[in-house]
mmCIF file of C-alpha atoms and ligand atoms in Angstrom:
data_model
loop_
_atom_site.group_PDB
_atom_site.id
_atom_site.type_symbol
_atom_site.label_atom_id
_atom_site.label_comp_id
_atom_site.label_asym_id
_atom_site.label_seq_id
_atom_site.Cartn_x
_atom_site.Cartn_y
_atom_site.Cartn_z
ATOM 1 C CA MET V 29 167.074 -26.563 96.844
ATOM 2 C CA GLU V 30 164.510 -25.014 99.147
ATOM 3 C CA LYS V 31 165.442 -24.060 102.714
ATOM 4 C CA ARG V 32 162.720 -25.092 105.164
ATOM 5 C CA GLU V 33 162.318 -25.014 108.947
ATOM 6 C CA GLN V 34 165.182 -24.763 111.429
ATOM 7 C CA LEU V 35 165.723 -28.185 112.988
ATOM 8 C CA TYR V 36 168.445 -27.409 115.483
ATOM 9 C CA GLU V 37 170.637 -24.639 116.801
ATOM 10 C CA GLY V 38 174.024 -25.629 118.174
ATOM 11 C CA LYS V 39 176.801 -23.526 119.691
ATOM 12 C CA ALA V 40 178.368 -22.603 116.358
ATOM 13 C CA LYS V 41 175.884 -23.657 113.672
ATOM 14 C CA LYS V 42 172.203 -23.796 112.793
ATOM 15 C CA VAL V 43 170.718 -26.683 110.843
ATOM 16 C CA TYR V 44 167.743 -26.411 108.481
ATOM 17 C CA ALA V 45 165.586 -28.959 106.688
ATOM 18 C CA THR V 46 165.290 -28.807 102.909
ATOM 19 C CA ASP V 47 162.753 -30.118 100.397
ATOM 20 C CA ASN V 48 164.983 -33.207 100.057
ATOM 21 C CA PRO V 49 164.719 -35.508 103.120
ATOM 22 C CA GLU V 50 168.293 -36.714 102.559
ATOM 23 C CA LEU V 51 169.790 -33.190 102.646
ATOM 24 C CA LEU V 52 170.181 -30.433 105.224
ATOM 25 C CA ILE V 53 171.532 -26.895 105.160
ATOM 26 C CA VAL V 54 174.032 -25.841 107.834
ATOM 27 C CA SER V 55 174.571 -22.172 108.593
ATOM 28 C CA TYR V 56 177.766 -21.157 110.391
ATOM 29 C CA LYS V 57 177.555 -18.487 113.125
ATOM 30 C CA ASP V 58 180.221 -16.187 114.538
ATOM 31 C CA ASP V 59 179.307 -17.331 118.068
ATOM 32 C CA ALA V 60 182.075 -18.996 120.038
ATOM 33 C CA THR V 61 181.838 -20.930 123.280
ATOM 34 C CA ALA V 62 184.354 -22.808 125.370
ATOM 35 C CA PHE V 63 184.368 -25.003 128.473
ATOM 36 C CA ASN V 64 180.981 -26.550 127.684
ATOM 37 C CA GLY V 65 179.373 -23.196 127.014
ATOM 38 C CA LEU V 66 180.620 -21.481 130.193
ATOM 39 C CA LYS V 67 182.631 -18.951 128.206
ATOM 40 C CA LYS V 68 180.756 -17.135 125.451
ATOM 41 C CA GLY V 69 181.828 -14.666 122.802
ATOM 42 C CA THR V 70 181.836 -13.679 119.176
ATOM 43 C CA ILE V 71 184.631 -14.139 116.682
ATOM 44 C CA SER V 72 183.761 -11.761 113.883
ATOM 45 C CA GLY V 73 183.948 -13.448 110.463
ATOM 46 C CA LYS V 74 184.501 -16.910 111.948
ATOM 47 C CA GLY V 75 181.365 -18.418 110.393
ATOM 48 C CA VAL V 76 182.514 -17.525 106.894
ATOM 49 C CA ILE V 77 186.039 -18.820 107.480
ATOM 50 C CA ASN V 78 184.923 -22.079 109.106
ATOM 51 C CA ASN V 79 182.325 -22.775 106.408
ATOM 52 C CA GLN V 80 184.720 -22.185 103.524
ATOM 53 C CA MET V 81 187.726 -23.900 105.127
ATOM 54 C CA SER V 82 185.743 -26.955 106.169
ATOM 55 C CA ASN V 83 184.227 -27.322 102.695
ATOM 56 C CA MET V 84 187.585 -27.001 100.974
ATOM 57 C CA LEU V 85 189.178 -29.612 103.273
ATOM 58 C CA MET V 86 186.245 -32.027 103.026
ATOM 59 C CA GLN V 87 186.317 -31.891 99.213
ATOM 60 C CA LYS V 88 190.009 -32.778 99.298
ATOM 61 C CA LEU V 89 189.359 -35.559 101.809
ATOM 62 C CA GLU V 90 186.699 -37.060 99.512
ATOM 63 C CA GLU V 91 189.319 -37.123 96.756
ATOM 64 C CA SER V 92 191.682 -38.976 99.079
ATOM 65 C CA GLY V 93 189.086 -41.613 99.965
ATOM 66 C CA VAL V 94 187.325 -40.360 103.105
ATOM 67 C CA PRO V 95 183.545 -40.031 102.573
ATOM 68 C CA THR V 96 182.092 -36.779 103.973
ATOM 69 C CA HIS V 97 178.736 -35.058 104.369
ATOM 70 C CA PHE V 98 179.728 -32.187 102.038
ATOM 71 C CA VAL V 99 177.390 -31.619 99.076
ATOM 72 C CA GLU V 100 177.465 -27.992 97.944
ATOM 73 C CA GLU V 101 178.476 -24.561 99.242
ATOM 74 C CA LEU V 102 175.431 -22.289 98.941
ATOM 75 C CA SER V 103 176.850 -19.021 100.226
ATOM 76 C CA GLU V 104 179.563 -17.594 102.493
ATOM 77 C CA ARG V 105 177.953 -19.155 105.565
ATOM 78 C CA GLU V 106 175.665 -21.875 104.219
ATOM 79 C CA THR V 107 176.337 -25.376 102.924
ATOM 80 C CA VAL V 108 174.201 -28.296 101.807
ATOM 81 C CA VAL V 109 175.194 -31.506 103.583
ATOM 82 C CA LYS V 110 173.934 -35.075 103.657
ATOM 83 C CA ARG V 111 171.521 -35.787 106.489
ATOM 84 C CA VAL V 112 173.096 -38.166 108.987
ATOM 85 C CA SER V 113 172.448 -39.259 112.513
ATOM 86 C CA ILE V 114 175.494 -38.083 114.400
ATOM 87 C CA VAL V 115 177.447 -40.769 116.250
ATOM 88 C CA PRO V 116 177.674 -39.125 119.694
ATOM 89 C CA LEU V 117 181.458 -39.337 119.918
ATOM 90 C CA GLU V 118 184.042 -36.582 119.692
ATOM 91 C CA VAL V 119 186.899 -38.290 117.900
ATOM 92 C CA ILE V 120 190.154 -36.619 118.880
ATOM 93 C CA VAL V 121 193.451 -37.250 117.112
ATOM 94 C CA ARG V 122 196.667 -35.885 118.611
ATOM 95 C CA ASN V 123 200.177 -35.538 117.182
ATOM 96 C CA ILE V 124 201.568 -33.313 119.932
ATOM 97 C CA ALA V 125 200.561 -33.009 123.595
ATOM 98 C CA ALA V 126 198.324 -30.017 124.402
ATOM 99 C CA GLY V 127 195.097 -29.033 126.124
ATOM 100 C CA SER V 128 193.224 -31.647 128.115
ATOM 101 C CA PHE V 129 195.841 -34.316 127.331
ATOM 102 C CA SER V 130 198.629 -32.264 128.918
ATOM 103 C CA LYS V 131 196.445 -31.473 131.901
ATOM 104 C CA ARG V 132 195.229 -35.045 132.448
ATOM 105 C CA TYR V 133 198.625 -36.748 132.169
ATOM 106 C CA GLY V 134 200.912 -33.937 133.378
ATOM 107 C CA VAL V 135 202.766 -33.802 130.065
ATOM 108 C CA PRO V 136 204.147 -30.443 128.863
ATOM 109 C CA GLU V 137 202.384 -28.910 125.863
ATOM 110 C CA GLY V 138 204.550 -29.459 122.790
ATOM 111 C CA LYS V 139 205.761 -33.020 123.429
ATOM 112 C CA VAL V 140 205.798 -34.580 119.965
ATOM 113 C CA PHE V 141 204.401 -38.122 119.835
ATOM 114 C CA GLU V 142 206.113 -40.940 117.962
ATOM 115 C CA LYS V 143 202.730 -41.879 116.496
ATOM 116 C CA PRO V 144 199.309 -40.224 116.620
ATOM 117 C CA THR V 145 196.803 -41.055 119.359
ATOM 118 C CA VAL V 146 193.039 -41.470 118.933
ATOM 119 C CA GLU V 147 190.589 -40.977 121.785
ATOM 120 C CA PHE V 148 186.839 -40.591 122.160
ATOM 121 C CA SER V 149 184.668 -38.337 124.268
ATOM 122 C CA TYR V 150 181.002 -39.161 124.740
ATOM 123 C CA LYS V 151 179.106 -36.169 123.270
ATOM 124 C CA ASN V 152 176.809 -35.361 126.162
ATOM 125 C CA ASP V 153 176.748 -31.789 127.489
ATOM 126 C CA ASP V 154 174.993 -32.782 130.735
ATOM 127 C CA LEU V 155 177.840 -35.157 131.545
ATOM 128 C CA GLY V 156 180.520 -32.718 130.313
ATOM 129 C CA ASP V 157 181.610 -34.863 127.323
ATOM 130 C CA PRO V 158 183.464 -37.512 129.381
ATOM 131 C CA LEU V 159 186.349 -39.531 127.947
ATOM 132 C CA ILE V 160 185.082 -42.965 126.860
ATOM 133 C CA ASN V 161 186.816 -46.071 125.530
ATOM 134 C CA ASP V 162 185.796 -48.420 122.704
ATOM 135 C CA TYR V 163 184.371 -51.063 125.038
ATOM 136 C CA HIS V 164 182.223 -48.552 126.888
ATOM 137 C CA ALA V 165 180.970 -46.962 123.655
ATOM 138 C CA ILE V 166 179.943 -50.392 122.336
ATOM 139 C CA ALA V 167 178.410 -51.377 125.703
ATOM 140 C CA ILE V 168 176.088 -48.355 125.759
ATOM 141 C CA ASP V 169 175.163 -48.783 122.073
ATOM 142 C CA ILE V 170 176.831 -45.594 120.823
ATOM 143 C CA ALA V 171 178.330 -47.545 117.918
ATOM 144 C CA THR V 172 179.134 -51.094 116.864
ATOM 145 C CA GLU V 173 182.630 -52.553 116.920
ATOM 146 C CA THR V 174 182.807 -52.360 113.112
ATOM 147 C CA GLU V 175 181.674 -48.739 113.132
ATOM 148 C CA ILE V 176 184.328 -47.843 115.709
ATOM 149 C CA GLU V 177 186.999 -49.523 113.568
ATOM 150 C CA THR V 178 185.837 -47.572 110.506
ATOM 151 C CA ILE V 179 185.817 -44.315 112.471
ATOM 152 C CA LYS V 180 189.379 -44.872 113.730
ATOM 153 C CA GLU V 181 190.612 -45.783 110.260
ATOM 154 C CA TYR V 182 189.056 -42.629 108.740
ATOM 155 C CA ALA V 183 190.290 -40.444 111.627
ATOM 156 C CA LEU V 184 193.896 -41.537 111.044
ATOM 157 C CA LYS V 185 193.507 -41.021 107.287
ATOM 158 C CA VAL V 186 192.213 -37.509 107.938
ATOM 159 C CA ASN V 187 195.240 -36.926 110.186
ATOM 160 C CA GLU V 188 197.718 -37.945 107.473
ATOM 161 C CA PHE V 189 195.986 -35.709 104.946
ATOM 162 C CA LEU V 190 195.653 -32.700 107.275
ATOM 163 C CA LYS V 191 199.211 -32.999 108.613
ATOM 164 C CA SER V 192 200.716 -32.760 105.151
ATOM 165 C CA PHE V 193 198.254 -30.086 103.993
ATOM 166 C CA TRP V 194 198.997 -27.806 106.960
ATOM 167 C CA LYS V 195 202.738 -28.460 106.665
ATOM 168 C CA LYS V 196 202.655 -26.933 103.165
ATOM 169 C CA CYS V 197 201.012 -23.881 104.773
ATOM 170 C CA GLY V 198 203.779 -23.521 107.364
ATOM 171 C CA VAL V 199 201.402 -24.739 110.067
ATOM 172 C CA THR V 200 201.884 -27.625 112.504
ATOM 173 C CA LEU V 201 198.790 -29.747 113.142
ATOM 174 C CA VAL V 202 198.815 -30.409 116.896
ATOM 175 C CA ASP V 203 195.427 -32.106 117.355
ATOM 176 C CA PHE V 204 191.824 -31.967 116.153
ATOM 177 C CA LYS V 205 188.301 -33.197 116.789
ATOM 178 C CA LEU V 206 186.081 -34.968 114.261
ATOM 179 C CA GLU V 207 182.477 -36.093 114.315
ATOM 180 C CA PHE V 208 181.044 -38.861 112.186
ATOM 181 C CA GLY V 209 177.486 -39.600 111.137
ATOM 182 C CA LYS V 210 175.456 -42.454 109.716
ATOM 183 C CA THR V 211 173.434 -42.017 106.527
ATOM 184 C CA SER V 212 170.019 -43.661 106.175
ATOM 185 C CA ASP V 213 171.686 -46.748 104.674
ATOM 186 C CA GLY V 214 174.063 -47.045 107.632
ATOM 187 C CA THR V 215 177.212 -45.738 105.924
ATOM 188 C CA ILE V 216 179.662 -43.930 108.219
ATOM 189 C CA ILE V 217 180.761 -40.553 106.823
ATOM 190 C CA LEU V 218 182.694 -37.580 108.177
ATOM 191 C CA ALA V 219 180.341 -34.817 109.366
ATOM 192 C CA ASP V 220 180.442 -31.564 111.386
ATOM 193 C CA GLU V 221 183.401 -29.314 110.485
ATOM 194 C CA ILE V 222 187.176 -29.031 110.240
ATOM 195 C CA SER V 223 188.215 -25.509 111.158
ATOM 196 C CA PRO V 224 190.320 -23.464 113.598
ATOM 197 C CA ASP V 225 187.462 -24.109 116.089
ATOM 198 C CA THR V 226 188.156 -27.840 115.999
ATOM 199 C CA CYS V 227 191.920 -28.039 115.340
ATOM 200 C CA ARG V 228 195.018 -26.822 117.151
ATOM 201 C CA LEU V 229 197.210 -25.142 114.543
ATOM 202 C CA TRP V 230 200.600 -23.695 115.468
ATOM 203 C CA ASP V 231 202.784 -21.578 113.195
ATOM 204 C CA SER V 232 205.615 -23.945 112.247
ATOM 205 C CA LYS V 233 208.344 -21.299 112.682
ATOM 206 C CA THR V 234 207.202 -19.255 115.684
ATOM 207 C CA GLY V 235 204.860 -21.687 117.453
ATOM 208 C CA GLU V 236 202.208 -18.967 117.536
ATOM 209 C CA LYS V 237 198.701 -20.328 118.086
ATOM 210 C CA LEU V 238 196.447 -19.849 115.045
ATOM 211 C CA ASP V 239 193.248 -21.414 116.391
ATOM 212 C CA LYS V 240 190.455 -21.208 118.973
ATOM 213 C CA ASP V 241 192.886 -21.511 121.891
ATOM 214 C CA ARG V 242 193.395 -17.746 121.394
ATOM 215 C CA PHE V 243 189.734 -17.361 122.427
ATOM 216 C CA ARG V 244 189.719 -20.112 125.085
ATOM 217 C CA ARG V 245 192.840 -18.681 126.761
ATOM 218 C CA ASP V 246 192.189 -14.943 126.208
ATOM 219 C CA LEU V 247 195.348 -14.524 124.151
ATOM 220 C CA GLY V 248 193.927 -11.759 121.918
ATOM 221 C CA GLY V 249 194.286 -11.514 118.150
ATOM 222 C CA VAL V 250 191.584 -14.135 117.639
ATOM 223 C CA GLU V 251 190.155 -12.744 114.372
ATOM 224 C CA ASP V 252 193.650 -12.129 112.980
ATOM 225 C CA ALA V 253 194.654 -15.733 113.671
ATOM 226 C CA TYR V 254 191.562 -17.127 111.891
ATOM 227 C CA THR V 255 192.158 -14.781 108.943
ATOM 228 C CA GLU V 256 195.843 -15.699 108.700
ATOM 229 C CA VAL V 257 195.284 -19.438 108.805
ATOM 230 C CA MET V 258 192.498 -19.101 106.196
ATOM 231 C CA ARG V 259 194.758 -17.023 103.929
ATOM 232 C CA ARG V 260 197.449 -19.715 104.084
ATOM 233 C CA ALA V 261 194.945 -22.529 103.473
ATOM 234 C CA MET V 262 193.540 -20.813 100.374
ATOM 235 C CA GLU V 263 197.060 -20.143 99.070
ATOM 236 C CA HIS V 264 197.855 -23.871 99.180
ATOM 237 C CA LYS V 265 194.490 -25.437 98.311
HETATM 238 P P1 TMP T 301 191.329 -30.916 124.222
HETATM 239 O O1 TMP T 301 192.815 -30.912 124.356
HETATM 240 O O2 TMP T 301 190.665 -29.790 124.961
HETATM 241 O O3 TMP T 301 190.724 -32.249 124.566
HETATM 242 O O4 TMP T 301 190.993 -30.658 122.686
HETATM 243 C C1 TMP T 301 191.480 -31.511 121.683
HETATM 244 C C2 TMP T 301 191.082 -30.980 120.322
HETATM 245 O O5 TMP T 301 189.681 -31.028 120.136
HETATM 246 C C3 TMP T 301 191.461 -29.518 120.079
HETATM 247 O O6 TMP T 301 191.931 -29.390 118.746
HETATM 248 C C4 TMP T 301 190.180 -28.744 120.245
HETATM 249 C C5 TMP T 301 189.132 -29.741 119.851
HETATM 250 N N1 TMP T 301 187.902 -29.602 120.609
HETATM 251 C C6 TMP T 301 186.710 -29.343 119.942
HETATM 252 O O7 TMP T 301 186.686 -29.203 118.727
HETATM 253 N N2 TMP T 301 185.562 -29.255 120.684
HETATM 254 C C7 TMP T 301 185.532 -29.393 122.025
HETATM 255 O O8 TMP T 301 184.456 -29.292 122.629
HETATM 256 C C8 TMP T 301 186.772 -29.676 122.704
HETATM 257 C C9 TMP T 301 186.800 -29.856 124.189
HETATM 258 C C10 TMP T 301 187.905 -29.783 121.948
#
């Protein structure tokens, strides 16, 4: 596997071409942003944690029937993934009210839902990632109806897996964001990452936040939270 030119630099990762047109290398940074890039910072060691945690979870998800982009971990920060075209939707699954949901609907953080919710945001920084529904996504050719159905089915499967995995770790899965991609043959697979950047994870006993909200909300102890949640994940993998 030969690493070639950088194709893209995002807020938290860089993406490189390889000598295989079907494969890319992602490199995880310690950079953190919030509020569409308005808040910037560094979470020391985050890239290593997010790379390793995401790879571990995606391998387990593959085993439980959710196809992912994961191919091979190259190093602490670098992973080979399948090349996909990203479906420009942030797919958000919630088990408990928090964040933008609580704000939008005036519901206290911590309200436990009877069943999980799925929502989409249109991935478009210029528009501020607006909430979008299935009809709108289909109307503007973001995805087909079948693709949206597949994405929802996988997202709920991921939720069931992650909920029970984090429970074993003494962590409550509040909500998370997924991104899906399409391979050259049109197959929908899970892409991007699953990490404390993209999940809300609360200590099951104390309710302490063990995720990026510590950075977003200036709660302190950001690195310690990432390290603690990683330690627990590795203990129960
Ligand atoms: P929200 O409550 O701010 O909409 O966030 C829902 C979940 O999605 C939460 O676990 C954090 C995650 N998330 C991202 O991964 N990226 C983002 O850009 C945003 C806004 C949220």
